[in-house]
PDB file of N, CA, C and O in Angstrom:
ATOM      1  N   MET O   1     117.670 -19.016  48.976  1.00 80.00           N
ATOM      2  CA  MET O   1     117.295 -18.165  50.085  1.00 80.00           C
ATOM      3  C   MET O   1     118.387 -18.190  51.147  1.00 80.00           C
ATOM      4  O   MET O   1     118.759 -17.132  51.664  1.00 80.00           O
ATOM      5  N   ALA O   2     118.886 -19.374  51.452  1.00 83.00           N
ATOM      6  CA  ALA O   2     119.941 -19.477  52.467  1.00 83.00           C
ATOM      7  C   ALA O   2     121.181 -18.695  52.037  1.00 83.00           C
ATOM      8  O   ALA O   2     121.775 -17.987  52.853  1.00 83.00           O
ATOM      9  N   LYS O   3     121.558 -18.803  50.764  1.00 84.00           N
ATOM     10  CA  LYS O   3     122.732 -18.070  50.272  1.00 84.00           C
ATOM     11  C   LYS O   3     122.531 -16.569  50.410  1.00 84.00           C
ATOM     12  O   LYS O   3     123.455 -15.846  50.766  1.00 84.00           O
ATOM     13  N   LEU O   4     121.331 -16.097  50.126  1.00 83.00           N
ATOM     14  CA  LEU O   4     121.048 -14.666  50.267  1.00 83.00           C
ATOM     15  C   LEU O   4     121.174 -14.230  51.725  1.00 83.00           C
ATOM     16  O   LEU O   4     121.788 -13.214  52.026  1.00 83.00           O
ATOM     17  N   LEU O   5     120.605 -15.002  52.636  1.00 84.00           N
ATOM     18  CA  LEU O   5     120.687 -14.659  54.060  1.00 84.00           C
ATOM     19  C   LEU O   5     122.128 -14.683  54.550  1.00 84.00           C
ATOM     20  O   LEU O   5     122.563 -13.789  55.272  1.00 84.00           O
ATOM     21  N   GLU O   6     122.863 -15.725  54.151  1.00 86.00           N
ATOM     22  CA  GLU O   6     124.253 -15.845  54.594  1.00 86.00           C
ATOM     23  C   GLU O   6     125.124 -14.709  54.077  1.00 86.00           C
ATOM     24  O   GLU O   6     126.087 -14.316  54.720  1.00 86.00           O
ATOM     25  N   SER O   7     124.759 -14.146  52.932  1.00 83.00           N
ATOM     26  CA  SER O   7     125.552 -13.046  52.368  1.00 83.00           C
ATOM     27  C   SER O   7     125.146 -11.683  52.927  1.00 83.00           C
ATOM     28  O   SER O   7     125.708 -10.665  52.553  1.00 83.00           O
ATOM     29  N   GLY O   8     124.137 -11.677  53.815  1.00 82.00           N
ATOM     30  CA  GLY O   8     123.722 -10.419  54.423  1.00 82.00           C
ATOM     31  C   GLY O   8     122.553  -9.749  53.739  1.00 82.00           C
ATOM     32  O   GLY O   8     122.162  -8.643  54.110  1.00 82.00           O
ATOM     33  N   ALA O   9     122.005 -10.385  52.727  1.00 80.00           N
ATOM     34  CA  ALA O   9     120.854  -9.812  52.026  1.00 80.00           C
ATOM     35  C   ALA O   9     119.606  -9.897  52.912  1.00 80.00           C
ATOM     36  O   ALA O   9     119.607 -10.536  53.948  1.00 80.00           O
ATOM     37  N   GLY O  10     118.577  -9.257  52.469  1.00 79.00           N
ATOM     38  CA  GLY O  10     117.316  -9.278  53.203  1.00 79.00           C
ATOM     39  C   GLY O  10     117.101  -7.989  53.960  1.00 79.00           C
ATOM     40  O   GLY O  10     117.853  -7.028  53.827  1.00 79.00           O
ATOM     41  N   HIS O  11     116.069  -7.987  54.748  1.00 78.00           N
ATOM     42  CA  HIS O  11     115.756  -6.789  55.513  1.00 78.00           C
ATOM     43  C   HIS O  11     115.189  -7.169  56.877  1.00 78.00           C
ATOM     44  O   HIS O  11     114.696  -8.275  57.079  1.00 78.00           O
ATOM     45  N   ALA O  12     115.299  -6.234  57.800  1.00 77.00           N
ATOM     46  CA  ALA O  12     114.756  -6.448  59.145  1.00 77.00           C
ATOM     47  C   ALA O  12     113.230  -6.468  59.082  1.00 77.00           C
ATOM     48  O   ALA O  12     112.634  -5.842  58.196  1.00 77.00           O
ATOM     49  N   PRO O  13     112.581  -7.168  59.993  1.00 73.00           N
ATOM     50  CA  PRO O  13     111.122  -7.254  59.970  1.00 73.00           C
ATOM     51  C   PRO O  13     110.420  -5.897  59.957  1.00 73.00           C
ATOM     52  O   PRO O  13     109.455  -5.705  59.222  1.00 73.00           O
ATOM     53  N   GLN O  14     110.910  -4.945  60.712  1.00 73.00           N
ATOM     54  CA  GLN O  14     110.235  -3.649  60.814  1.00 73.00           C
ATOM     55  C   GLN O  14     110.344  -2.811  59.544  1.00 73.00           C
ATOM     56  O   GLN O  14     109.581  -1.888  59.345  1.00 73.00           O
ATOM     57  N   TRP O  15     111.273  -3.147  58.662  1.00 73.00           N
ATOM     58  CA  TRP O  15     111.450  -2.375  57.430  1.00 73.00           C
ATOM     59  C   TRP O  15     110.310  -2.563  56.441  1.00 73.00           C
ATOM     60  O   TRP O  15     110.135  -1.759  55.549  1.00 73.00           O
ATOM     61  N   ALA O  16     109.560  -3.608  56.553  1.00 63.00           N
ATOM     62  CA  ALA O  16     108.492  -3.872  55.589  1.00 63.00           C
ATOM     63  C   ALA O  16     107.178  -4.198  56.283  1.00 63.00           C
ATOM     64  O   ALA O  16     106.371  -4.953  55.778  1.00 63.00           O
ATOM     65  N   ALA O  17     106.984  -3.630  57.451  1.00 66.00           N
ATOM     66  CA  ALA O  17     105.752  -3.846  58.223  1.00 66.00           C
ATOM     67  C   ALA O  17     105.481  -5.327  58.428  1.00 66.00           C
ATOM     68  O   ALA O  17     104.342  -5.772  58.364  1.00 66.00           O
ATOM     69  N   LYS O  18     106.548  -6.096  58.694  1.00 61.00           N
ATOM     70  CA  LYS O  18     106.392  -7.534  58.915  1.00 61.00           C
ATOM     71  C   LYS O  18     106.631  -7.901  60.373  1.00 61.00           C
ATOM     72  O   LYS O  18     106.749  -9.068  60.707  1.00 61.00           O
ATOM     73  N   ALA O  19     106.688  -6.920  61.226  1.00 58.00           N
ATOM     74  CA  ALA O  19     106.981  -7.173  62.629  1.00 58.00           C
ATOM     75  C   ALA O  19     105.910  -8.026  63.293  1.00 58.00           C
ATOM     76  O   ALA O  19     106.173  -8.672  64.304  1.00 58.00           O
ATOM     77  N   LEU O  20     104.719  -8.063  62.728  1.00 66.00           N
ATOM     78  CA  LEU O  20     103.641  -8.865  63.312  1.00 66.00           C
ATOM     79  C   LEU O  20     103.630 -10.303  62.806  1.00 66.00           C
ATOM     80  O   LEU O  20     102.870 -11.119  63.303  1.00 66.00           O
ATOM     81  N   GLN O  21     104.460 -10.620  61.821  1.00 70.00           N
ATOM     82  CA  GLN O  21     104.547 -12.012  61.369  1.00 70.00           C
ATOM     83  C   GLN O  21     105.258 -12.818  62.442  1.00 70.00           C
ATOM     84  O   GLN O  21     106.255 -12.375  63.004  1.00 70.00           O
ATOM     85  N   THR O  22     104.738 -13.981  62.730  1.00 74.00           N
ATOM     86  CA  THR O  22     105.299 -14.781  63.809  1.00 74.00           C
ATOM     87  C   THR O  22     106.085 -15.966  63.276  1.00 74.00           C
ATOM     88  O   THR O  22     105.871 -16.428  62.163  1.00 74.00           O
ATOM     89  N   ASP O  23     106.977 -16.449  64.095  1.00 80.00           N
ATOM     90  CA  ASP O  23     107.763 -17.633  63.786  1.00 80.00           C
ATOM     91  C   ASP O  23     106.815 -18.836  63.789  1.00 80.00           C
ATOM     92  O   ASP O  23     106.134 -19.074  64.779  1.00 80.00           O
ATOM     93  N   PRO O  24     106.797 -19.616  62.720  1.00 85.00           N
ATOM     94  CA  PRO O  24     105.873 -20.746  62.687  1.00 85.00           C
ATOM     95  C   PRO O  24     106.300 -21.893  63.592  1.00 85.00           C
ATOM     96  O   PRO O  24     105.525 -22.837  63.794  1.00 85.00           O
ATOM     97  N   GLY O  25     107.517 -21.824  64.126  1.00 90.00           N
ATOM     98  CA  GLY O  25     107.989 -22.919  64.964  1.00 90.00           C
ATOM     99  C   GLY O  25     108.484 -24.070  64.112  1.00 90.00           C
ATOM    100  O   GLY O  25     109.657 -24.368  64.088  1.00 90.00           O
ATOM    101  N   ALA O  26     107.579 -24.683  63.387  1.00 94.00           N
ATOM    102  CA  ALA O  26     107.912 -25.776  62.482  1.00 94.00           C
ATOM    103  C   ALA O  26     106.931 -25.763  61.322  1.00 94.00           C
ATOM    104  O   ALA O  26     105.776 -25.372  61.488  1.00 94.00           O
ATOM    105  N   THR O  27     107.427 -26.200  60.162  1.00 93.00           N
ATOM    106  CA  THR O  27     106.585 -26.206  58.969  1.00 93.00           C
ATOM    107  C   THR O  27     106.217 -27.606  58.510  1.00 93.00           C
ATOM    108  O   THR O  27     105.308 -27.781  57.721  1.00 93.00           O
ATOM    109  N   GLY O  28     106.977 -28.596  58.964  1.00 95.00           N
ATOM    110  CA  GLY O  28     106.788 -29.955  58.470  1.00 95.00           C
ATOM    111  C   GLY O  28     107.725 -30.276  57.313  1.00 95.00           C
ATOM    112  O   GLY O  28     107.838 -31.416  56.897  1.00 95.00           O
ATOM    113  N   CYS O  29     108.411 -29.268  56.796  1.00 93.00           N
ATOM    114  CA  CYS O  29     109.401 -29.464  55.735  1.00 93.00           C
ATOM    115  C   CYS O  29     110.763 -29.609  56.410  1.00 93.00           C
ATOM    116  O   CYS O  29     111.204 -28.705  57.138  1.00 93.00           O
ATOM    117  N   VAL O  30     111.419 -30.735  56.185  1.00 95.00           N
ATOM    118  CA  VAL O  30     112.698 -31.003  56.846  1.00 95.00           C
ATOM    119  C   VAL O  30     113.715 -29.903  56.568  1.00 95.00           C
ATOM    120  O   VAL O  30     114.387 -29.417  57.478  1.00 95.00           O
ATOM    121  N   TYR O  31     113.842 -29.497  55.309  1.00 90.00           N
ATOM    122  CA  TYR O  31     114.825 -28.470  54.959  1.00 90.00           C
ATOM    123  C   TYR O  31     114.483 -27.130  55.609  1.00 90.00           C
ATOM    124  O   TYR O  31     115.347 -26.476  56.197  1.00 90.00           O
ATOM    125  N   ALA O  32     113.241 -26.723  55.515  1.00 90.00           N
ATOM    126  CA  ALA O  32     112.849 -25.441  56.114  1.00 90.00           C
ATOM    127  C   ALA O  32     113.069 -25.458  57.617  1.00 90.00           C
ATOM    128  O   ALA O  32     113.608 -24.511  58.187  1.00 90.00           O
ATOM    129  N   ASP O  33     112.672 -26.557  58.259  1.00 95.00           N
ATOM    130  CA  ASP O  33     112.770 -26.629  59.719  1.00 95.00           C
ATOM    131  C   ASP O  33     114.202 -26.766  60.218  1.00 95.00           C
ATOM    132  O   ASP O  33     114.534 -26.234  61.276  1.00 95.00           O
ATOM    133  N   SER O  34     115.045 -27.454  59.455  1.00 95.00           N
ATOM    134  CA  SER O  34     116.411 -27.690  59.942  1.00 95.00           C
ATOM    135  C   SER O  34     117.430 -26.691  59.423  1.00 95.00           C
ATOM    136  O   SER O  34     118.491 -26.531  60.027  1.00 95.00           O
ATOM    137  N   ALA O  35     117.117 -26.001  58.328  1.00 92.00           N
ATOM    138  CA  ALA O  35     118.102 -25.085  57.743  1.00 92.00           C
ATOM    139  C   ALA O  35     117.595 -23.651  57.638  1.00 92.00           C
ATOM    140  O   ALA O  35     118.230 -22.732  58.151  1.00 92.00           O
ATOM    141  N   LEU O  36     116.463 -23.455  56.973  1.00 89.00           N
ATOM    142  CA  LEU O  36     116.013 -22.081  56.715  1.00 89.00           C
ATOM    143  C   LEU O  36     115.516 -21.370  57.970  1.00 89.00           C
ATOM    144  O   LEU O  36     115.907 -20.230  58.226  1.00 89.00           O
ATOM    145  N   LEU O  37     114.640 -22.002  58.724  1.00 91.00           N
ATOM    146  CA  LEU O  37     114.113 -21.306  59.912  1.00 91.00           C
ATOM    147  C   LEU O  37     115.205 -20.969  60.919  1.00 91.00           C
ATOM    148  O   LEU O  37     115.240 -19.834  61.415  1.00 91.00           O
ATOM    149  N   PRO O  38     116.135 -21.881  61.229  1.00 94.00           N
ATOM    150  CA  PRO O  38     117.214 -21.484  62.142  1.00 94.00           C
ATOM    151  C   PRO O  38     118.036 -20.319  61.611  1.00 94.00           C
ATOM    152  O   PRO O  38     118.420 -19.425  62.373  1.00 94.00           O
ATOM    153  N   LEU O  39     118.294 -20.302  60.307  1.00 91.00           N
ATOM    154  CA  LEU O  39     119.059 -19.208  59.705  1.00 91.00           C
ATOM    155  C   LEU O  39     118.285 -17.891  59.780  1.00 91.00           C
ATOM    156  O   LEU O  39     118.847 -16.848  60.108  1.00 91.00           O
ATOM    157  N   LEU O  40     117.001 -17.940  59.500  1.00 87.00           N
ATOM    158  CA  LEU O  40     116.168 -16.738  59.614  1.00 87.00           C
ATOM    159  C   LEU O  40     116.181 -16.201  61.047  1.00 87.00           C
ATOM    160  O   LEU O  40     116.230 -14.995  61.273  1.00 87.00           O
ATOM    161  N   ARG O  41     116.135 -17.101  62.007  1.00 88.00           N
ATOM    162  CA  ARG O  41     116.139 -16.682  63.425  1.00 88.00           C
ATOM    163  C   ARG O  41     117.464 -16.041  63.813  1.00 88.00           C
ATOM    164  O   ARG O  41     117.484 -15.006  64.485  1.00 88.00           O
ATOM    165  N   VAL O  42     118.560 -16.644  63.394  1.00 90.00           N
ATOM    166  CA  VAL O  42     119.883 -16.121  63.740  1.00 90.00           C
ATOM    167  C   VAL O  42     120.120 -14.771  63.076  1.00 90.00           C
ATOM    168  O   VAL O  42     120.611 -13.835  63.705  1.00 90.00           O
ATOM    169  N   LYS O  43     119.777 -14.674  61.815  1.00 88.00           N
ATOM    170  CA  LYS O  43     120.024 -13.443  61.054  1.00 88.00           C
ATOM    171  C   LYS O  43     118.991 -12.361  61.352  1.00 88.00           C
ATOM    172  O   LYS O  43     119.247 -11.186  61.093  1.00 88.00           O
ATOM    173  N   ASP O  44     117.826 -12.742  61.858  1.00 84.00           N
ATOM    174  CA  ASP O  44     116.723 -11.814  62.119  1.00 84.00           C
ATOM    175  C   ASP O  44     116.456 -10.960  60.881  1.00 84.00           C
ATOM    176  O   ASP O  44     116.364  -9.734  60.936  1.00 84.00           O
ATOM    177  N   ARG O  45     116.368 -11.641  59.748  1.00 83.00           N
ATOM    178  CA  ARG O  45     116.155 -10.982  58.466  1.00 83.00           C
ATOM    179  C   ARG O  45     115.044 -11.696  57.712  1.00 83.00           C
ATOM    180  O   ARG O  45     114.757 -12.855  57.965  1.00 83.00           O
ATOM    181  N   PHE O  46     114.455 -11.001  56.767  1.00 81.00           N
ATOM    182  CA  PHE O  46     113.472 -11.560  55.855  1.00 81.00           C
ATOM    183  C   PHE O  46     114.049 -11.525  54.447  1.00 81.00           C
ATOM    184  O   PHE O  46     114.767 -10.600  54.086  1.00 81.00           O
ATOM    185  N   ILE O  47     113.709 -12.526  53.669  1.00 79.00           N
ATOM    186  CA  ILE O  47     114.000 -12.532  52.236  1.00 79.00           C
ATOM    187  C   ILE O  47     112.656 -12.638  51.532  1.00 79.00           C
ATOM    188  O   ILE O  47     111.914 -13.594  51.736  1.00 79.00           O
ATOM    189  N   ASP O  48     112.333 -11.661  50.727  1.00 75.00           N
ATOM    190  CA  ASP O  48     111.067 -11.693  49.996  1.00 75.00           C
ATOM    191  C   ASP O  48     111.158 -12.673  48.838  1.00 75.00           C
ATOM    192  O   ASP O  48     112.210 -12.823  48.220  1.00 75.00           O
ATOM    193  N   GLN O  49     110.048 -13.325  48.540  1.00 72.00           N
ATOM    194  CA  GLN O  49     110.040 -14.296  47.446  1.00 72.00           C
ATOM    195  C   GLN O  49     110.443 -13.662  46.121  1.00 72.00           C
ATOM    196  O   GLN O  49     111.008 -14.326  45.259  1.00 72.00           O
ATOM    197  N   GLU O  50     110.193 -12.395  45.952  1.00 72.00           N
ATOM    198  CA  GLU O  50     110.555 -11.714  44.714  1.00 72.00           C
ATOM    199  C   GLU O  50     112.074 -11.642  44.520  1.00 72.00           C
ATOM    200  O   GLU O  50     112.551 -11.406  43.417  1.00 72.00           O
ATOM    201  N   ALA O  51     112.834 -11.842  45.598  1.00 70.00           N
ATOM    202  CA  ALA O  51     114.293 -11.799  45.510  1.00 70.00           C
ATOM    203  C   ALA O  51     114.855 -13.051  44.846  1.00 70.00           C
ATOM    204  O   ALA O  51     116.001 -13.061  44.405  1.00 70.00           O
ATOM    205  N   LEU O  52     114.055 -14.093  44.793  1.00 70.00           N
ATOM    206  CA  LEU O  52     114.512 -15.347  44.210  1.00 70.00           C
ATOM    207  C   LEU O  52     114.267 -15.360  42.708  1.00 70.00           C
ATOM    208  O   LEU O  52     113.204 -14.980  42.239  1.00 70.00           O
ATOM    209  N   ASP O  53     115.256 -15.807  41.974  1.00 70.00           N
ATOM    210  CA  ASP O  53     115.166 -15.912  40.520  1.00 70.00           C
ATOM    211  C   ASP O  53     114.887 -17.377  40.191  1.00 70.00           C
ATOM    212  O   ASP O  53     115.805 -18.201  40.157  1.00 70.00           O
ATOM    213  N   LEU O  54     113.632 -17.715  39.977  1.00 69.00           N
ATOM    214  CA  LEU O  54     113.234 -19.094  39.738  1.00 69.00           C
ATOM    215  C   LEU O  54     113.948 -19.691  38.535  1.00 69.00           C
ATOM    216  O   LEU O  54     114.368 -20.850  38.570  1.00 69.00           O
ATOM    217  N   ASN O  55     114.133 -18.925  37.490  1.00 75.00           N
ATOM    218  CA  ASN O  55     114.830 -19.447  36.307  1.00 75.00           C
ATOM    219  C   ASN O  55     116.275 -19.810  36.629  1.00 75.00           C
ATOM    220  O   ASN O  55     116.776 -20.832  36.165  1.00 75.00           O
ATOM    221  N   ALA O  56     116.939 -19.018  37.433  1.00 70.00           N
ATOM    222  CA  ALA O  56     118.314 -19.323  37.822  1.00 70.00           C
ATOM    223  C   ALA O  56     118.372 -20.575  38.688  1.00 70.00           C
ATOM    224  O   ALA O  56     119.287 -21.386  38.560  1.00 70.00           O
ATOM    225  N   ILE O  57     117.399 -20.745  39.560  1.00 66.00           N
ATOM    226  CA  ILE O  57     117.342 -21.943  40.412  1.00 66.00           C
ATOM    227  C   ILE O  57     117.155 -23.181  39.547  1.00 66.00           C
ATOM    228  O   ILE O  57     117.842 -24.186  39.733  1.00 66.00           O
ATOM    229  N   ILE O  58     116.261 -23.106  38.592  1.00 73.00           N
ATOM    230  CA  ILE O  58     116.019 -24.247  37.705  1.00 73.00           C
ATOM    231  C   ILE O  58     117.266 -24.561  36.893  1.00 73.00           C
ATOM    232  O   ILE O  58     117.649 -25.720  36.750  1.00 73.00           O
ATOM    233  N   ARG O  59     117.937 -23.526  36.379  1.00 78.00           N
ATOM    234  CA  ARG O  59     119.152 -23.749  35.589  1.00 78.00           C
ATOM    235  C   ARG O  59     120.247 -24.408  36.430  1.00 78.00           C
ATOM    236  O   ARG O  59     120.963 -25.277  35.951  1.00 78.00           O
ATOM    237  N   SER O  60     120.378 -24.012  37.673  1.00 75.00           N
ATOM    238  CA  SER O  60     121.470 -24.531  38.487  1.00 75.00           C
ATOM    239  C   SER O  60     121.163 -25.873  39.142  1.00 75.00           C
ATOM    240  O   SER O  60     122.058 -26.622  39.461  1.00 75.00           O
ATOM    241  N   HIS O  61     119.867 -26.180  39.328  1.00 69.00           N
ATOM    242  CA  HIS O  61     119.507 -27.427  40.018  1.00 69.00           C
ATOM    243  C   HIS O  61     118.618 -28.344  39.199  1.00 69.00           C
ATOM    244  O   HIS O  61     118.298 -29.426  39.652  1.00 69.00           O
ATOM    245  N   GLY O  62     118.194 -27.892  38.044  1.00 66.00           N
ATOM    246  CA  GLY O  62     117.301 -28.710  37.239  1.00 66.00           C
ATOM    247  C   GLY O  62     115.890 -28.694  37.779  1.00 66.00           C
ATOM    248  O   GLY O  62     115.599 -28.073  38.790  1.00 66.00           O
ATOM    249  N   SER O  63     114.999 -29.381  37.129  1.00 58.00           N
ATOM    250  CA  SER O  63     113.598 -29.394  37.538  1.00 58.00           C
ATOM    251  C   SER O  63     113.381 -30.102  38.863  1.00 58.00           C
ATOM    252  O   SER O  63     112.339 -29.953  39.479  1.00 58.00           O
ATOM    253  N   ALA O  64     114.358 -30.861  39.352  1.00 55.00           N
ATOM    254  CA  ALA O  64     114.229 -31.540  40.642  1.00 55.00           C
ATOM    255  C   ALA O  64     114.142 -30.552  41.790  1.00 55.00           C
ATOM    256  O   ALA O  64     113.669 -30.885  42.871  1.00 55.00           O
ATOM    257  N   ALA O  65     114.567 -29.312  41.570  1.00 47.00           N
ATOM    258  CA  ALA O  65     114.498 -28.297  42.621  1.00 47.00           C
ATOM    259  C   ALA O  65     113.071 -27.912  42.913  1.00 47.00           C
ATOM    260  O   ALA O  65     112.764 -27.301  43.925  1.00 47.00           O
ATOM    261  N   MET O  66     112.183 -28.224  42.009  1.00 49.00           N
ATOM    262  CA  MET O  66     110.786 -27.852  42.184  1.00 49.00           C
ATOM    263  C   MET O  66     110.161 -28.851  43.078  1.00 49.00           C
ATOM    264  O   MET O  66     109.409 -29.345  43.440  1.00 49.00           O
TER     265      MET O  66
END
């Protein structure tokens, strides 16, 4: 997800009727809170879960990525 955001992928909140979704502030997940949420805020973009290729993630990181 971070690689997609950093490369400019994703869409603005208003493009998919997501303007009413709010910033959770914190999730309790160290990675999400320290890396993903700040990146989402800076880029002001959304990445849909469908954009992620789970099989590619598993191939590149092994089952530990789960």
